[in-house]
Coordinates of C-alpha atoms (C1' of nucleotides) in Angstrom, one line a residue:
Chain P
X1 CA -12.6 2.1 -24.5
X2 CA -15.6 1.0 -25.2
X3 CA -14.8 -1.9 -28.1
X4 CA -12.4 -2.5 -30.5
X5 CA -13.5 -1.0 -33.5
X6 CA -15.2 1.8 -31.5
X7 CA -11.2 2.8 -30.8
X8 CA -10.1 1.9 -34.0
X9 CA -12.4 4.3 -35.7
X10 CA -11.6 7.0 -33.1
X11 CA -7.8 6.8 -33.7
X12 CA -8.5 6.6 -37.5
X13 CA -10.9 9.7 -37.3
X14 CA -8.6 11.3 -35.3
X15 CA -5.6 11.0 -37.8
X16 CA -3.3 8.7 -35.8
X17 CA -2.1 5.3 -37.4
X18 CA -2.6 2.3 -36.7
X19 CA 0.6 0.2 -35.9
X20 CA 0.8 -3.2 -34.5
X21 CA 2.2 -1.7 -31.0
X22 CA -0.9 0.3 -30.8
X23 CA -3.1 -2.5 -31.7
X24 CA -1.0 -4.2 -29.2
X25 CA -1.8 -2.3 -26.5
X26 CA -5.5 -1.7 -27.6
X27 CA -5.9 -5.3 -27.4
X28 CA -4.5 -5.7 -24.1
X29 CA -6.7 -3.0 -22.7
X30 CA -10.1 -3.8 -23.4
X31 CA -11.9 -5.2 -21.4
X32 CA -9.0 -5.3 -18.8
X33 CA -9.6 -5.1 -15.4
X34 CA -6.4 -5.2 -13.9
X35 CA -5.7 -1.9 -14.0
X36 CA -2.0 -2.6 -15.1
X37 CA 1.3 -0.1 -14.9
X38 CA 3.0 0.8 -17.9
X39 CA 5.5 -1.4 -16.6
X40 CA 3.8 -4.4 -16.9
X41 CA 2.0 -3.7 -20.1
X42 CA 5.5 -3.5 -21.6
X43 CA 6.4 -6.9 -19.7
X44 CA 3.8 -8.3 -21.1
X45 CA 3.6 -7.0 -25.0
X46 CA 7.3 -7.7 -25.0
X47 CA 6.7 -11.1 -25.2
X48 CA 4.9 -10.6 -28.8
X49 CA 7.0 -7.8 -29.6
X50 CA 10.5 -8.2 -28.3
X51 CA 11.6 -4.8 -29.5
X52 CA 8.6 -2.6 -28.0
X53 CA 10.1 0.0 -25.9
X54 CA 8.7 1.7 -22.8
X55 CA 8.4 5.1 -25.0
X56 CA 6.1 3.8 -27.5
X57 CA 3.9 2.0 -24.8
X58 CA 3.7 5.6 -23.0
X59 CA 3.1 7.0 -25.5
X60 CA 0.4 5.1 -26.6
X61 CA -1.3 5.2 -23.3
X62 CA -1.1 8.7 -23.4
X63 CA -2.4 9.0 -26.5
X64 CA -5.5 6.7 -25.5
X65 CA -5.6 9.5 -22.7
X66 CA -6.1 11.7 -24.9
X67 CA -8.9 10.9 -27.1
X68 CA -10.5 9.3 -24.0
X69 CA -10.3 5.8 -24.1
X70 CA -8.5 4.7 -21.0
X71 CA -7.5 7.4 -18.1
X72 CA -4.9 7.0 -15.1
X73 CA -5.2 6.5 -11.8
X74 CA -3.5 6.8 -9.1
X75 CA -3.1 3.7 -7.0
X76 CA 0.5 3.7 -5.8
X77 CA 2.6 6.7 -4.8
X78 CA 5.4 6.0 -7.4
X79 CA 3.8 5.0 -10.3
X80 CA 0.2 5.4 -12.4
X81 CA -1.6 2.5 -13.4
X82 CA -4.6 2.4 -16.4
X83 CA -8.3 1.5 -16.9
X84 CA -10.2 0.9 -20.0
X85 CA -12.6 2.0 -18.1
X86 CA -13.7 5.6 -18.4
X87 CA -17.5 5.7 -16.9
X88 CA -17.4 6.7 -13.4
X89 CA -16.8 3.8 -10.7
X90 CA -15.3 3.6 -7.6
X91 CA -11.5 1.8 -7.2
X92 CA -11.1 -0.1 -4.2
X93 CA -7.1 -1.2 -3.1
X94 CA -7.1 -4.6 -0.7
X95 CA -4.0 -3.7 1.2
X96 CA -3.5 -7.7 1.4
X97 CA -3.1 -8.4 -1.7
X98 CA -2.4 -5.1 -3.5
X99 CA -5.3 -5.9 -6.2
X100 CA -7.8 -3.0 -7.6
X101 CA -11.0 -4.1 -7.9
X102 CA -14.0 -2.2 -9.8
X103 CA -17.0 -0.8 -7.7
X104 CA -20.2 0.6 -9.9
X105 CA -22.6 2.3 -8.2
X106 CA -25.2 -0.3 -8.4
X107 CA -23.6 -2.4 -6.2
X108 CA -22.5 0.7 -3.7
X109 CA -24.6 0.6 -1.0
X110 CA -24.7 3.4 1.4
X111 CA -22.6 5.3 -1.3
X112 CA -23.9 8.6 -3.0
X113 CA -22.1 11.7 -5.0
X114 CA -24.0 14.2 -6.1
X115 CA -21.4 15.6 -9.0
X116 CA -23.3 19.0 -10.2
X117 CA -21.6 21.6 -7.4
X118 CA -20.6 21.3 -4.1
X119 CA -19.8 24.0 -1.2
X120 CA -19.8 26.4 -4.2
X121 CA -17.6 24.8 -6.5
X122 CA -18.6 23.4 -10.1
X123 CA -17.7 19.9 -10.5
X124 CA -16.0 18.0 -13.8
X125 CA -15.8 14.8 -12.1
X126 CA -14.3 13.2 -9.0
X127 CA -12.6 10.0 -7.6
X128 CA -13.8 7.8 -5.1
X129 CA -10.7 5.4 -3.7
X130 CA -11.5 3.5 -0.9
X131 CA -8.5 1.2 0.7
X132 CA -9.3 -2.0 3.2
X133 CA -9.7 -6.0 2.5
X134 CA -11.2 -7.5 -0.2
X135 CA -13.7 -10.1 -0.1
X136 CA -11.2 -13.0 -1.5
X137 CA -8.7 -11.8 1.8
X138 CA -11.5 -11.2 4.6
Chain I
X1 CA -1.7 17.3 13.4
X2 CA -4.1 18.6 16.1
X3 CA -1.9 20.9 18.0
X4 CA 1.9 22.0 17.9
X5 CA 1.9 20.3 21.6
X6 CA 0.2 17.3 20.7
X7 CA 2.5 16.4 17.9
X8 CA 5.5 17.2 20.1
X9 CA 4.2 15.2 22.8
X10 CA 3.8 11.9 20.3
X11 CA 7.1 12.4 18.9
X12 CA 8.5 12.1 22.5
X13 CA 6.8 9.5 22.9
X14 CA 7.3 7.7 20.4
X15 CA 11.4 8.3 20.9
X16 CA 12.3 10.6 18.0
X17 CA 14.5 13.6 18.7
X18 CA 13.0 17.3 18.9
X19 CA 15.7 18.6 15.9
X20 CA 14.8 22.5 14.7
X21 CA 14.4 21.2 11.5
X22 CA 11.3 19.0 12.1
X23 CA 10.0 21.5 14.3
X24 CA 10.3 24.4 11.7
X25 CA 8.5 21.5 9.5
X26 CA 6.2 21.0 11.9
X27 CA 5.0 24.3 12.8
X28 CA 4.9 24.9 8.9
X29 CA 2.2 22.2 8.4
X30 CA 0.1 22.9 11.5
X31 CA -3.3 24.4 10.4
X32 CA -1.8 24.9 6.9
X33 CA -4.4 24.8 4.4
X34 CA -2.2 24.8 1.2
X35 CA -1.9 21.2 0.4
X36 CA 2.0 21.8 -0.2
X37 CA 4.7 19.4 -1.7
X38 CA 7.8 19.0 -0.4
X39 CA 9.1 21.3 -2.8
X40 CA 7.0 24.2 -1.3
X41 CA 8.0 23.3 2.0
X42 CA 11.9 23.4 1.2
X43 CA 11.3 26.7 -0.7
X44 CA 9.6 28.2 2.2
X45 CA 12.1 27.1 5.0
X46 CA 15.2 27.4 3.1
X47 CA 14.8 30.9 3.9
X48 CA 15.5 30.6 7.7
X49 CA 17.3 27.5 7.4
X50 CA 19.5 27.9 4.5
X51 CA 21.0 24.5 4.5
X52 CA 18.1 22.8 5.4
X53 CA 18.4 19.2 3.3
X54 CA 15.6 18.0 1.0
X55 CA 16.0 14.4 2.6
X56 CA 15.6 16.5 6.0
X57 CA 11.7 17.2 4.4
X58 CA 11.3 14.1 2.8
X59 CA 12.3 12.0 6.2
X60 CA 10.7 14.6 8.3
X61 CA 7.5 14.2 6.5
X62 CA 7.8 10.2 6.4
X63 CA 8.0 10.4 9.9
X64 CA 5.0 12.3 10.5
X65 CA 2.9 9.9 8.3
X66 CA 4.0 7.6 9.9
X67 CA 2.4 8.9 13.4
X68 CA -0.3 9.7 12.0
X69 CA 0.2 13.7 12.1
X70 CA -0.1 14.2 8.5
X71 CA -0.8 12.3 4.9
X72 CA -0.2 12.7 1.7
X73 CA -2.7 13.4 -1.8
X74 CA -1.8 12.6 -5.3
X75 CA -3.5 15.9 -6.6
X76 CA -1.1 15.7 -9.8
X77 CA 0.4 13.4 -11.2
X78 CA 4.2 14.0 -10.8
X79 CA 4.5 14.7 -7.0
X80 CA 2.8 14.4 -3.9
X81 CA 1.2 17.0 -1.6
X82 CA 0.7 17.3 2.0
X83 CA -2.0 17.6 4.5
X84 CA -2.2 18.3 8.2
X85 CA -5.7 17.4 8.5
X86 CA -5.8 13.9 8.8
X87 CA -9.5 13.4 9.5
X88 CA -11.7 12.1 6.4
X89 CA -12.7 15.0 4.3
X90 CA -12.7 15.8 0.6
X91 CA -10.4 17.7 -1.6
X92 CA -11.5 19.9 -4.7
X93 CA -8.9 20.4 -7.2
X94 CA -9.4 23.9 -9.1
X95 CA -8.2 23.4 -12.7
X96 CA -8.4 27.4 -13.4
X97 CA -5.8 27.9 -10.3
X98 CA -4.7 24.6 -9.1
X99 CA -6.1 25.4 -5.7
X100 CA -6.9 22.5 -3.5
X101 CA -10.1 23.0 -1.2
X102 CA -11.1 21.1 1.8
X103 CA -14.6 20.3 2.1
X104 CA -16.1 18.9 5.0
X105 CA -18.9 16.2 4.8
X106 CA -21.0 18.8 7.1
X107 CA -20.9 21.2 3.7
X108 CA -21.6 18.7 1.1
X109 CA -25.0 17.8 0.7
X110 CA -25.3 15.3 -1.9
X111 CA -22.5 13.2 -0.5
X112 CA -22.3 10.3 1.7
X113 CA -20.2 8.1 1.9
X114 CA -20.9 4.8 4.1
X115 CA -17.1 3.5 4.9
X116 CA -17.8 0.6 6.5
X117 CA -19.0 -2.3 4.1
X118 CA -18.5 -1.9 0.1
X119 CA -19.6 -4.8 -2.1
X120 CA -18.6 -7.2 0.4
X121 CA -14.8 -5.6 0.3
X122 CA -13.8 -4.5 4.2
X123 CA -13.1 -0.7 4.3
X124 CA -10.6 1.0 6.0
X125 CA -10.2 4.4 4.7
X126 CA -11.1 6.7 1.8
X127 CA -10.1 9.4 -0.7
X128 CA -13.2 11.4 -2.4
X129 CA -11.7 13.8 -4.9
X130 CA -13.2 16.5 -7.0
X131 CA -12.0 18.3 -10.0
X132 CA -13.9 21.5 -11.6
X133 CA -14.0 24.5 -11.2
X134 CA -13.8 26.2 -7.5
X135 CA -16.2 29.2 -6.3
X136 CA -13.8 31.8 -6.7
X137 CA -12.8 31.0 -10.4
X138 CA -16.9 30.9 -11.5
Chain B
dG1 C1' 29.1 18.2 30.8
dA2 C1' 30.4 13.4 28.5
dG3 C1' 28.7 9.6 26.1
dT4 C1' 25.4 7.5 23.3
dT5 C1' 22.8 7.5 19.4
dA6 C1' 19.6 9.5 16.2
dT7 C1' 19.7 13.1 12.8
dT8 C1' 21.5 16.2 9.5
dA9 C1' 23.3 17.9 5.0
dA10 C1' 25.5 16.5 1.1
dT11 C1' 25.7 13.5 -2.2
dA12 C1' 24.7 9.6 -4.9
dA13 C1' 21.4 6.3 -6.4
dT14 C1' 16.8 4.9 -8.0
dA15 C1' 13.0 4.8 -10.8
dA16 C1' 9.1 6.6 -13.4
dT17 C1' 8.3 9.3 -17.2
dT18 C1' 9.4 12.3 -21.0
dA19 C1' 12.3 14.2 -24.8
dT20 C1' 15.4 13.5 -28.7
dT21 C1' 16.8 11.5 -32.8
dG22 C1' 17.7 9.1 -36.9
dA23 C1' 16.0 5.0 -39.2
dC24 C1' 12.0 3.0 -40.8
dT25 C1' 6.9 2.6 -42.2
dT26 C1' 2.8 3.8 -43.9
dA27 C1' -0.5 6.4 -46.7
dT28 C1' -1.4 8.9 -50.4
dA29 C1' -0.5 10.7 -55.0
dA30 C1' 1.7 10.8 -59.3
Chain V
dT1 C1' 4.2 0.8 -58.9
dT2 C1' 7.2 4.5 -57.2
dA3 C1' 8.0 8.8 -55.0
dT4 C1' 7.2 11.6 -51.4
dA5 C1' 5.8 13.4 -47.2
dA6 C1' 4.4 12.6 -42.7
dG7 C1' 4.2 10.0 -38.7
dT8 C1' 6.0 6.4 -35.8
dC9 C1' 9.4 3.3 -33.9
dA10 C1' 13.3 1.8 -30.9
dA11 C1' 17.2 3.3 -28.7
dT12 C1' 19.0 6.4 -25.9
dA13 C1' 19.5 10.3 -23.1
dA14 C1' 17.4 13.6 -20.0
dT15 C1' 14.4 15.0 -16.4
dT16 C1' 12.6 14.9 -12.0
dA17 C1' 10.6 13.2 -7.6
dT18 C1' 12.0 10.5 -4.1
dT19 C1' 15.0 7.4 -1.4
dA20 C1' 19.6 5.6 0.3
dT21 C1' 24.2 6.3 2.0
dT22 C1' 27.5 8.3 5.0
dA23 C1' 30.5 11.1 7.7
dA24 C1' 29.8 14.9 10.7
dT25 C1' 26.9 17.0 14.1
dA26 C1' 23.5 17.9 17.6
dA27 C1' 19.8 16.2 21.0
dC28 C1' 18.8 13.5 24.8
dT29 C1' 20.2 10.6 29.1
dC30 C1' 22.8 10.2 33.0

DNA sequence: GAGTTATTAATAATAATTATTGACTTATAA
DNA sequence: TTATAAGTCAATAATTATTATTAATAACTC
């Protein structure tokens, strides 16, 4: 989810229409780095749209899946959670304060994946989670 | 989980009971390579204990996260999986047949992984994670 | 072996996500 | 405009993985 527009013309080209709760939700994501649960997206938007139910705000997320413009990650066992982000970076969980915060590689020292093939296998892409203490809890 | 004895020895230890089911559990997740879910694991011992209780899995494999014996992987999104090898290595998800691979850092070349300092964020543990497509699917 | 207490199986409860459906919008064409 | 067709919404029900409850049972201690 690069920009706005960028999604707005990808959702156009891709024959899906725009509705307020899917602007809604757009809006909300950009640029969004706390990597929120359906749960409280919907807590959230609710505010603006008192009526939004939990279905459309799946199933807008899972149409933004789709066509690439957010992608799920796993963070909790019982839930997923959502990122704007779709370039590879690295999640990292403080276990104090249960926020995610965004790693690139640039700042990941001592940190290297090779994602062509490894031990035989052909690699798509991968997931790097680490868990510990943040810097705002050490 | 290092050894049948080991694992017996810590659950002594640590006070819980020796019941048949956990050791049926137990000795079903020793050296198993499969990555099961609790599903798989009730299948596969229903058959010699036909009234053995899904909670009976669920608290049996709580327990042994819990002593560190085994841990769980989100490899999809709807369930968990389970894996007797508790040291750091990496898993390979197959999307051709849904096999999970272990690799072990001595096989990947390419990869390292410095788990001590990350952008100033206090690391305790890890989860590297590979989707593509495994050697035996090329 | 008897007593204590944790554990079991069965069942119900919880909670995240998905499916269904009928009313309602929106986009396009007449 | 207005009609029409298609897609989308909210509400609700359904599904499914996991956890909680509980009375009966089995494992450990003495």
């Amino acid at each position: 989810m690069h920009s706005f527009e960028n999604t707005i013309q990808k959702l156009r080209s891709e024959g899906f229409k725009l509705t307020p709760q899917r602007l809604a939700v757009i809006k909300y994501m950009i640029g969004n780095k706390s990597h929120p649960s359906a749960l409280a997206i919907h807590k959230e938007l609710k505010r603006r749209y008192p009526t939004l139910s939990f279905s459309t705000v799946y199933n807008t997320l899972n149409m933004l899946q789709k066509i690439d413009e957010i992608r799920s990650i796993h963070v909790f066992d019982d839930h997923l959670n959502y990122d704007p982000n779709t370039e590879p970076h690295i999640h990292f969980l403080c276990s104090k304060c249960d926020m995610v915060h965004d790693i690139f590689l640039e700042q990941a020292e001592g940190i290297q994946v090779y994602a062509g093939e490894i031990d035989g296998h052909l690699v798509d892409s991968y997931e790097l989670f680490f868990k510990g203490t943040c810097k705002d809890c050490r």
